[in-house]
mmCIF file of C-alpha atoms in Angstrom:
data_model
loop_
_atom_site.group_PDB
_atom_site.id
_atom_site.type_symbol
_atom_site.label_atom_id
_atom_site.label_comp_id
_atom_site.label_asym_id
_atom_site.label_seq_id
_atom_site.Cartn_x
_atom_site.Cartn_y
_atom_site.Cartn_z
ATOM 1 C CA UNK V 1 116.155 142.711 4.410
ATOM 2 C CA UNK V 2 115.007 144.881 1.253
ATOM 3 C CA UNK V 3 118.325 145.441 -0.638
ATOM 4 C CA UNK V 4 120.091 145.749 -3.944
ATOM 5 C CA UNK V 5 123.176 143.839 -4.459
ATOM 6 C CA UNK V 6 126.112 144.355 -6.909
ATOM 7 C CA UNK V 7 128.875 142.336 -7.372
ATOM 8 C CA UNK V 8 131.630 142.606 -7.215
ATOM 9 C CA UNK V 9 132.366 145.840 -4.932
ATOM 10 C CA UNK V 10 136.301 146.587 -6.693
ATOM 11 C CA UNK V 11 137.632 144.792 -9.846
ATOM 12 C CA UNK V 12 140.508 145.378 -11.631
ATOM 13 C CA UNK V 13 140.767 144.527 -15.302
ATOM 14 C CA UNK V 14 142.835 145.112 -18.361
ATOM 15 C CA UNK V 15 141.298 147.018 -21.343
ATOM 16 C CA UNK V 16 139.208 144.753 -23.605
ATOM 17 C CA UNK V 17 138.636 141.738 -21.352
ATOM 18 C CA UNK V 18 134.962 141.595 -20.912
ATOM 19 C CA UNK V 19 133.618 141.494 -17.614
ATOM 20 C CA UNK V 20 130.150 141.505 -16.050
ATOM 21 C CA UNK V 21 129.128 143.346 -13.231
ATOM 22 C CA UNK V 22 125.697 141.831 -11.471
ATOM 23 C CA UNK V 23 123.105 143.295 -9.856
ATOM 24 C CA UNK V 24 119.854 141.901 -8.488
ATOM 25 C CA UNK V 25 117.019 143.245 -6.002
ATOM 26 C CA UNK V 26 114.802 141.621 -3.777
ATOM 27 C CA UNK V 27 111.790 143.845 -3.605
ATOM 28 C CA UNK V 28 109.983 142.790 -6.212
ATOM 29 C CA UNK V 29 110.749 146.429 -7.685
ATOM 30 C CA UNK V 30 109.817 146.893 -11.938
ATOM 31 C CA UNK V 31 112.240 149.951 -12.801
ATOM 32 C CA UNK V 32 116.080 149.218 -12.338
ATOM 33 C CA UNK V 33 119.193 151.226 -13.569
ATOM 34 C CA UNK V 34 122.620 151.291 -13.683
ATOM 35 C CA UNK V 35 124.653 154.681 -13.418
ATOM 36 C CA UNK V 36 128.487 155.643 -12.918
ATOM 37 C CA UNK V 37 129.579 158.311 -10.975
ATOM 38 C CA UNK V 38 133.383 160.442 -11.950
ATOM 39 C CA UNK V 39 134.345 163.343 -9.762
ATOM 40 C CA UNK V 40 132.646 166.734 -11.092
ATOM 41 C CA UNK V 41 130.016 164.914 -12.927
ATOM 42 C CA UNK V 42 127.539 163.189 -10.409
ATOM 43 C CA UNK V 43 125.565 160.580 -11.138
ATOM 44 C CA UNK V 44 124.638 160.104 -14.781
ATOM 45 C CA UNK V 45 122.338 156.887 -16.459
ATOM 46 C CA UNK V 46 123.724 154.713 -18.582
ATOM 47 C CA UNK V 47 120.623 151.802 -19.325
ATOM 48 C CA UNK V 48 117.708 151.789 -17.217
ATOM 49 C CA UNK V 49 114.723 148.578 -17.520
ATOM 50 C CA UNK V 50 111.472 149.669 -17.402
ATOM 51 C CA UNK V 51 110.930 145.490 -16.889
ATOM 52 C CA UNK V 52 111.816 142.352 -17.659
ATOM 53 C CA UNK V 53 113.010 142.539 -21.250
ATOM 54 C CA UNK V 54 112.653 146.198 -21.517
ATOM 55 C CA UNK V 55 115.971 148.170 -21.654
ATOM 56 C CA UNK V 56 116.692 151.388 -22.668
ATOM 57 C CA UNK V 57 119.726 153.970 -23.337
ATOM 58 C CA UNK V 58 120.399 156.689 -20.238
ATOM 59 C CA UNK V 59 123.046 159.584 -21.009
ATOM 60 C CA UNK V 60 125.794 157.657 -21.357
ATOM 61 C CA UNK V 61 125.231 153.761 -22.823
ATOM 62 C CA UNK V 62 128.095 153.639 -25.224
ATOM 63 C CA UNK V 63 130.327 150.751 -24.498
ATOM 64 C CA UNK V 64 127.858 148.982 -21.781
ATOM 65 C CA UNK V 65 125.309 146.495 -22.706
ATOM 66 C CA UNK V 66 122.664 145.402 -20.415
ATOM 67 C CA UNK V 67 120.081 142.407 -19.996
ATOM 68 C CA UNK V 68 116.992 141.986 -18.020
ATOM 69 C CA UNK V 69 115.970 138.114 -18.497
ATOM 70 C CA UNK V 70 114.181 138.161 -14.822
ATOM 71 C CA UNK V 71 112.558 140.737 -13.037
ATOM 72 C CA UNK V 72 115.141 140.850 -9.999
ATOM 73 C CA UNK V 73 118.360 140.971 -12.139
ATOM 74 C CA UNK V 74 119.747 143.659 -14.071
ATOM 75 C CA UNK V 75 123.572 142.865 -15.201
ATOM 76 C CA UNK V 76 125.985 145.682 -16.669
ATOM 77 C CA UNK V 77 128.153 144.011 -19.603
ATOM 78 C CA UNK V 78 131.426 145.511 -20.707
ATOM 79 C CA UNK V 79 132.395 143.954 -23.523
ATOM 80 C CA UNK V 80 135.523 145.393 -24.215
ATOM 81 C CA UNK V 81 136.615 147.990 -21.275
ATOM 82 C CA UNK V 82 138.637 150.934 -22.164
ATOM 83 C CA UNK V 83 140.530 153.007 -19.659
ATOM 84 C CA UNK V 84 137.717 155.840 -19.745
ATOM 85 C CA UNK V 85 135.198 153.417 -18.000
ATOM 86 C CA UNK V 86 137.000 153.730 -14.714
ATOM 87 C CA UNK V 87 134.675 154.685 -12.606
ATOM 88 C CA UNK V 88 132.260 154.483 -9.710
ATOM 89 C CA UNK V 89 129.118 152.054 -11.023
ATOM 90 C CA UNK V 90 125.615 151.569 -8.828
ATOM 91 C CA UNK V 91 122.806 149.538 -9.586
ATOM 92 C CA UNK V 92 119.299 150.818 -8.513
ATOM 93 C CA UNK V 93 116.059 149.759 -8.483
ATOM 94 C CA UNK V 94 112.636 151.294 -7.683
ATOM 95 C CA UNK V 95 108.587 150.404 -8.459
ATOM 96 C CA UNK V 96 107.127 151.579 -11.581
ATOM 97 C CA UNK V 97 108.748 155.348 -12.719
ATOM 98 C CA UNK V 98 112.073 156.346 -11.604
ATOM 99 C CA UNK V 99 110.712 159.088 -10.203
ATOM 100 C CA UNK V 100 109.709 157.237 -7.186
ATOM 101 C CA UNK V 101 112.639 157.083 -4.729
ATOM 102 C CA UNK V 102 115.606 154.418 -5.791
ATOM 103 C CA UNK V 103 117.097 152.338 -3.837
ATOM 104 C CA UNK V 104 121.147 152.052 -4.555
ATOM 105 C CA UNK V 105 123.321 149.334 -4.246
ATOM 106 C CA UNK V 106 127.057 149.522 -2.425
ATOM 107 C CA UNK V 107 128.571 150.098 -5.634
ATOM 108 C CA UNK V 108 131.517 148.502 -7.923
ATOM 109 C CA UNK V 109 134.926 150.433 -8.008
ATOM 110 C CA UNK V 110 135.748 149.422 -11.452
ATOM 111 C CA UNK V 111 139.953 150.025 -12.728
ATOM 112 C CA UNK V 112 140.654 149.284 -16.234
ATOM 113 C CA UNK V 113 144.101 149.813 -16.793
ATOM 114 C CA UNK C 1 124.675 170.089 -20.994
ATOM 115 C CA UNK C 2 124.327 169.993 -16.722
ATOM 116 C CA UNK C 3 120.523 170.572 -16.409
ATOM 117 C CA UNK C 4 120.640 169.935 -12.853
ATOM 118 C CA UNK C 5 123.663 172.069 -10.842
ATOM 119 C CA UNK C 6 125.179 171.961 -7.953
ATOM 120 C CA UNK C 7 127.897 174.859 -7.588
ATOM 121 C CA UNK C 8 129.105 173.803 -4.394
ATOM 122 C CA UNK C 9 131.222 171.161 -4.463
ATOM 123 C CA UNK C 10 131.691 171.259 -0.520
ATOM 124 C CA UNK C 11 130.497 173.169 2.244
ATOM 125 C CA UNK C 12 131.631 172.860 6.113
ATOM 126 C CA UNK C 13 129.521 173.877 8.824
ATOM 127 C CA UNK C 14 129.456 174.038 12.205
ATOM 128 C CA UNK C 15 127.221 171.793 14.491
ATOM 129 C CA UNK C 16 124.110 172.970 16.080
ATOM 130 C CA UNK C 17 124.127 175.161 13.008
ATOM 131 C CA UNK C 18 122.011 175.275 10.086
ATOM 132 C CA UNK C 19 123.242 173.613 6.873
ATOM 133 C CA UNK C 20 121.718 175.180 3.532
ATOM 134 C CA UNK C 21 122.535 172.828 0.011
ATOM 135 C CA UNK C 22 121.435 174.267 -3.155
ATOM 136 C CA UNK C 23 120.796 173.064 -6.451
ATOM 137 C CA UNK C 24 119.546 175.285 -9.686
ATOM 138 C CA UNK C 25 118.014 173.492 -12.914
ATOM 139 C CA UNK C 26 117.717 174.531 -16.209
ATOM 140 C CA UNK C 27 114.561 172.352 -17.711
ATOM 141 C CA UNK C 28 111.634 173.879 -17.132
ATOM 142 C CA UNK C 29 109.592 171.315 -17.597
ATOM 143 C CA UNK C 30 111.089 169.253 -14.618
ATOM 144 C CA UNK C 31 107.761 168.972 -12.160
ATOM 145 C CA UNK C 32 109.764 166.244 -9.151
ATOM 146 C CA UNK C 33 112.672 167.343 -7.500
ATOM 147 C CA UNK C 34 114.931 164.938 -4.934
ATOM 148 C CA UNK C 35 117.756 164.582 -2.387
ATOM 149 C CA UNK C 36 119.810 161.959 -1.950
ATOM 150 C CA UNK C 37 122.696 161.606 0.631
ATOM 151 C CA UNK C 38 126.016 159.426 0.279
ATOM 152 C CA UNK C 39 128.344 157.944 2.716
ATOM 153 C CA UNK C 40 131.591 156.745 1.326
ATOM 154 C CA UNK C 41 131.910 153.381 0.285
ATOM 155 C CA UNK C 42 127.743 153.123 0.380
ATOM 156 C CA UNK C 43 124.928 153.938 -2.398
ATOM 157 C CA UNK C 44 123.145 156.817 -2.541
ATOM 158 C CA UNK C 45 119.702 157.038 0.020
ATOM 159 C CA UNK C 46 116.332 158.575 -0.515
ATOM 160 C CA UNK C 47 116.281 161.636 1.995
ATOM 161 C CA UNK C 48 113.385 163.783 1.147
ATOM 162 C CA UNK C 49 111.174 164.692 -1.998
ATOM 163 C CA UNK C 50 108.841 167.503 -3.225
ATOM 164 C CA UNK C 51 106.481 167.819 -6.157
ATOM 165 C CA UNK C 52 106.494 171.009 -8.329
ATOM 166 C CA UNK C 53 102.876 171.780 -7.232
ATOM 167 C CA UNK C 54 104.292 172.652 -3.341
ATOM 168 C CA UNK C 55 107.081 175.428 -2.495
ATOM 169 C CA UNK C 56 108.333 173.315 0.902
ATOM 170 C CA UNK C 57 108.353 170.005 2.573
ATOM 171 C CA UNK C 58 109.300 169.061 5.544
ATOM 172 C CA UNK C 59 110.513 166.063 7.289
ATOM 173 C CA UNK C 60 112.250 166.040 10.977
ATOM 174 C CA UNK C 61 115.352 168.176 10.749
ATOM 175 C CA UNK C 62 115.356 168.296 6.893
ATOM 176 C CA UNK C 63 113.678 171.243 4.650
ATOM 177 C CA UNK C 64 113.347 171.497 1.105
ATOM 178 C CA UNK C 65 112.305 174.442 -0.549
ATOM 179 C CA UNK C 66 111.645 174.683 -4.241
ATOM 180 C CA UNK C 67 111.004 177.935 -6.102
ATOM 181 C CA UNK C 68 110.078 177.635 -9.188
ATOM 182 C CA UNK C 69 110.064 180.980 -11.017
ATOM 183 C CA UNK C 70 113.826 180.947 -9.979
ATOM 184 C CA UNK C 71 114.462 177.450 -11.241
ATOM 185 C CA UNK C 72 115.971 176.735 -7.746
ATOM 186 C CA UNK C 73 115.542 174.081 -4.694
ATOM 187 C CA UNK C 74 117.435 174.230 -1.719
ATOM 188 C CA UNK C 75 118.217 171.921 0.909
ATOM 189 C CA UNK C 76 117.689 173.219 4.743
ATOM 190 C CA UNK C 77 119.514 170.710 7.743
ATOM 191 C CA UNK C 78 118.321 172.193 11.312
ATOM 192 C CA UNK C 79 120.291 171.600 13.496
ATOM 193 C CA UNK C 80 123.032 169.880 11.822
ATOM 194 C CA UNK C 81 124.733 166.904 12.984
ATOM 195 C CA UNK C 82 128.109 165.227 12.965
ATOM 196 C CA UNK C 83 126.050 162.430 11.262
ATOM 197 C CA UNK C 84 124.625 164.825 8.525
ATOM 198 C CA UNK C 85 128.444 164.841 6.971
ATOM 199 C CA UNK C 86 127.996 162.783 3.493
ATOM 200 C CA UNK C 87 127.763 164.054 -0.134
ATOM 201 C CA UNK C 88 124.409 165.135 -1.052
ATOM 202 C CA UNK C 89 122.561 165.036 -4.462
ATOM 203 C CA UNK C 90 119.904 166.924 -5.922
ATOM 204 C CA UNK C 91 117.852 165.151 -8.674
ATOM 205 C CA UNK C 92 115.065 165.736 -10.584
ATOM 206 C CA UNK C 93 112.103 164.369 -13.201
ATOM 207 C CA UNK C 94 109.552 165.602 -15.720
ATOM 208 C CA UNK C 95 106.590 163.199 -14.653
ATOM 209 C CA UNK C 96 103.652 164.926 -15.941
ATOM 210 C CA UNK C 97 105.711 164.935 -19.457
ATOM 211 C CA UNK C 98 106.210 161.339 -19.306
ATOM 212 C CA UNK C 99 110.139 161.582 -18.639
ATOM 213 C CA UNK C 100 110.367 158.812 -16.426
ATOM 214 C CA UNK C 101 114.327 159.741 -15.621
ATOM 215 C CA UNK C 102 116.133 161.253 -12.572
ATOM 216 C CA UNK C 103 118.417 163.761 -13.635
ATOM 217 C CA UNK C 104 121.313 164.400 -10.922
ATOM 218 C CA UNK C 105 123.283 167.039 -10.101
ATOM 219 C CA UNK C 106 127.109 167.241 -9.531
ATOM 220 C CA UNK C 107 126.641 166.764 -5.899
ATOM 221 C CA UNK C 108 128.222 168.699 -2.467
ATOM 222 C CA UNK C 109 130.222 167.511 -0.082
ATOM 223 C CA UNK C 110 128.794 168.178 3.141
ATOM 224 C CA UNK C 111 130.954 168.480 6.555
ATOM 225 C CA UNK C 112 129.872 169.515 10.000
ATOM 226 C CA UNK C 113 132.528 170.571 12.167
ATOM 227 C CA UNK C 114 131.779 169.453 15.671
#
């Protein structure tokens, strides 16, 4: 089954523990992204990979890194969580420009209190 | 700076009825327009596209409409369906300008009222 999956779906952390959330895609799909979405704002980008080894800044990268070592993973890196990076995260992934139609993981739930 | 807009947060409607979504955008050189529809608890899905150089596409029970001199897109659901409830997201993309990125809007939260 063509999918995109994140792990994990909720974590709970404590501000400036790093954590990693993963994401990887089985569709053989070039472009993948990560965005967060917070009540009032929608869905805004924080890196997007254009492919493997190419990463770039969205709207919103500051305190995220990313990596894209293989062509099916994408993982979001927060190396030292602060409180305003609760939020809703999803991975997505699509072929060539993001302007084709992305496919969305389940999403992470992330808490840093 | 919200370049795509959504100034509906919710909207209830009764089934059998139609269901219109809008969405306004500031960036004129946005040429790809989108919706996407969420469940809760579930990512975002592909629901129906249209390119600047058309005013409508259609697709079943979904409609979208884009005029351009207005800056606007709209979302038409005929009839609507208890199904159809989810939050639904309006994005869009400056292709022919090289701007690879989907801009979304704030969303609405659709609810049909059975």
């Amino acid at each position: 089954e063509a999918q995109v999956t994140q792990n994990p779906r909720y974590l709970i952390t404590v501000t400036g523990k790093k954590l990693t959330v993963t994401c990887s895609q089985n569709m053989n799909h070039e472009y993948m992204s990560w965005y967060r979405q917070d009540p009032g704002l929608g869905l805004r980008q924080i890196y997007y990979s254009m492919n493997v080894e190419v990463t770039d800044k969205g709207d919103v990268p500051e305190g995220y890194k990313v990596s894209r070592k293989e062509k099916r993973n994408f993982p979001l890196i927060l190396e030292s969580p602060s409180p305003n990076q609760t939020s809703l995260y999803f991975c997505a992934s699509s072929f060539g420009q993001s302007n084709e139609k992305l496919f969305f993981g389940s999403g992470t739930q992330l808490s840093v209190l | 700076d919200q370049q795509v807009k959504q100034n509906s947060p919710s909207l209830s409607v009764q089934e059998g009825r139609i269901s219109i979504l809008n969405c306004d955008y500031t960036n004129s050189m946005f040429d790809y327009f989108l919706w996407y529809k969420k469940y809760p608890a579930e990512g975002p899905t592909f629901l129906i596209s249209i390119s600047s150089i058309k005013d409508k596409n259609e697709d079943g029970r979904f409609t979208v409409f884009l005029n351009k001199s207005a800056k606007h897109l709209s979302l038409h659901i005929v009839p609507s369906q208890p199904g159809d409830s989810a939050v639904y997201f309006c994005a869009a993309s400056a292709i022919n300008f090289g701007n690879e990125k989907l801009t979304f809007g704030t969303g609405t939260r659709l609810t049909i009222i059975p």
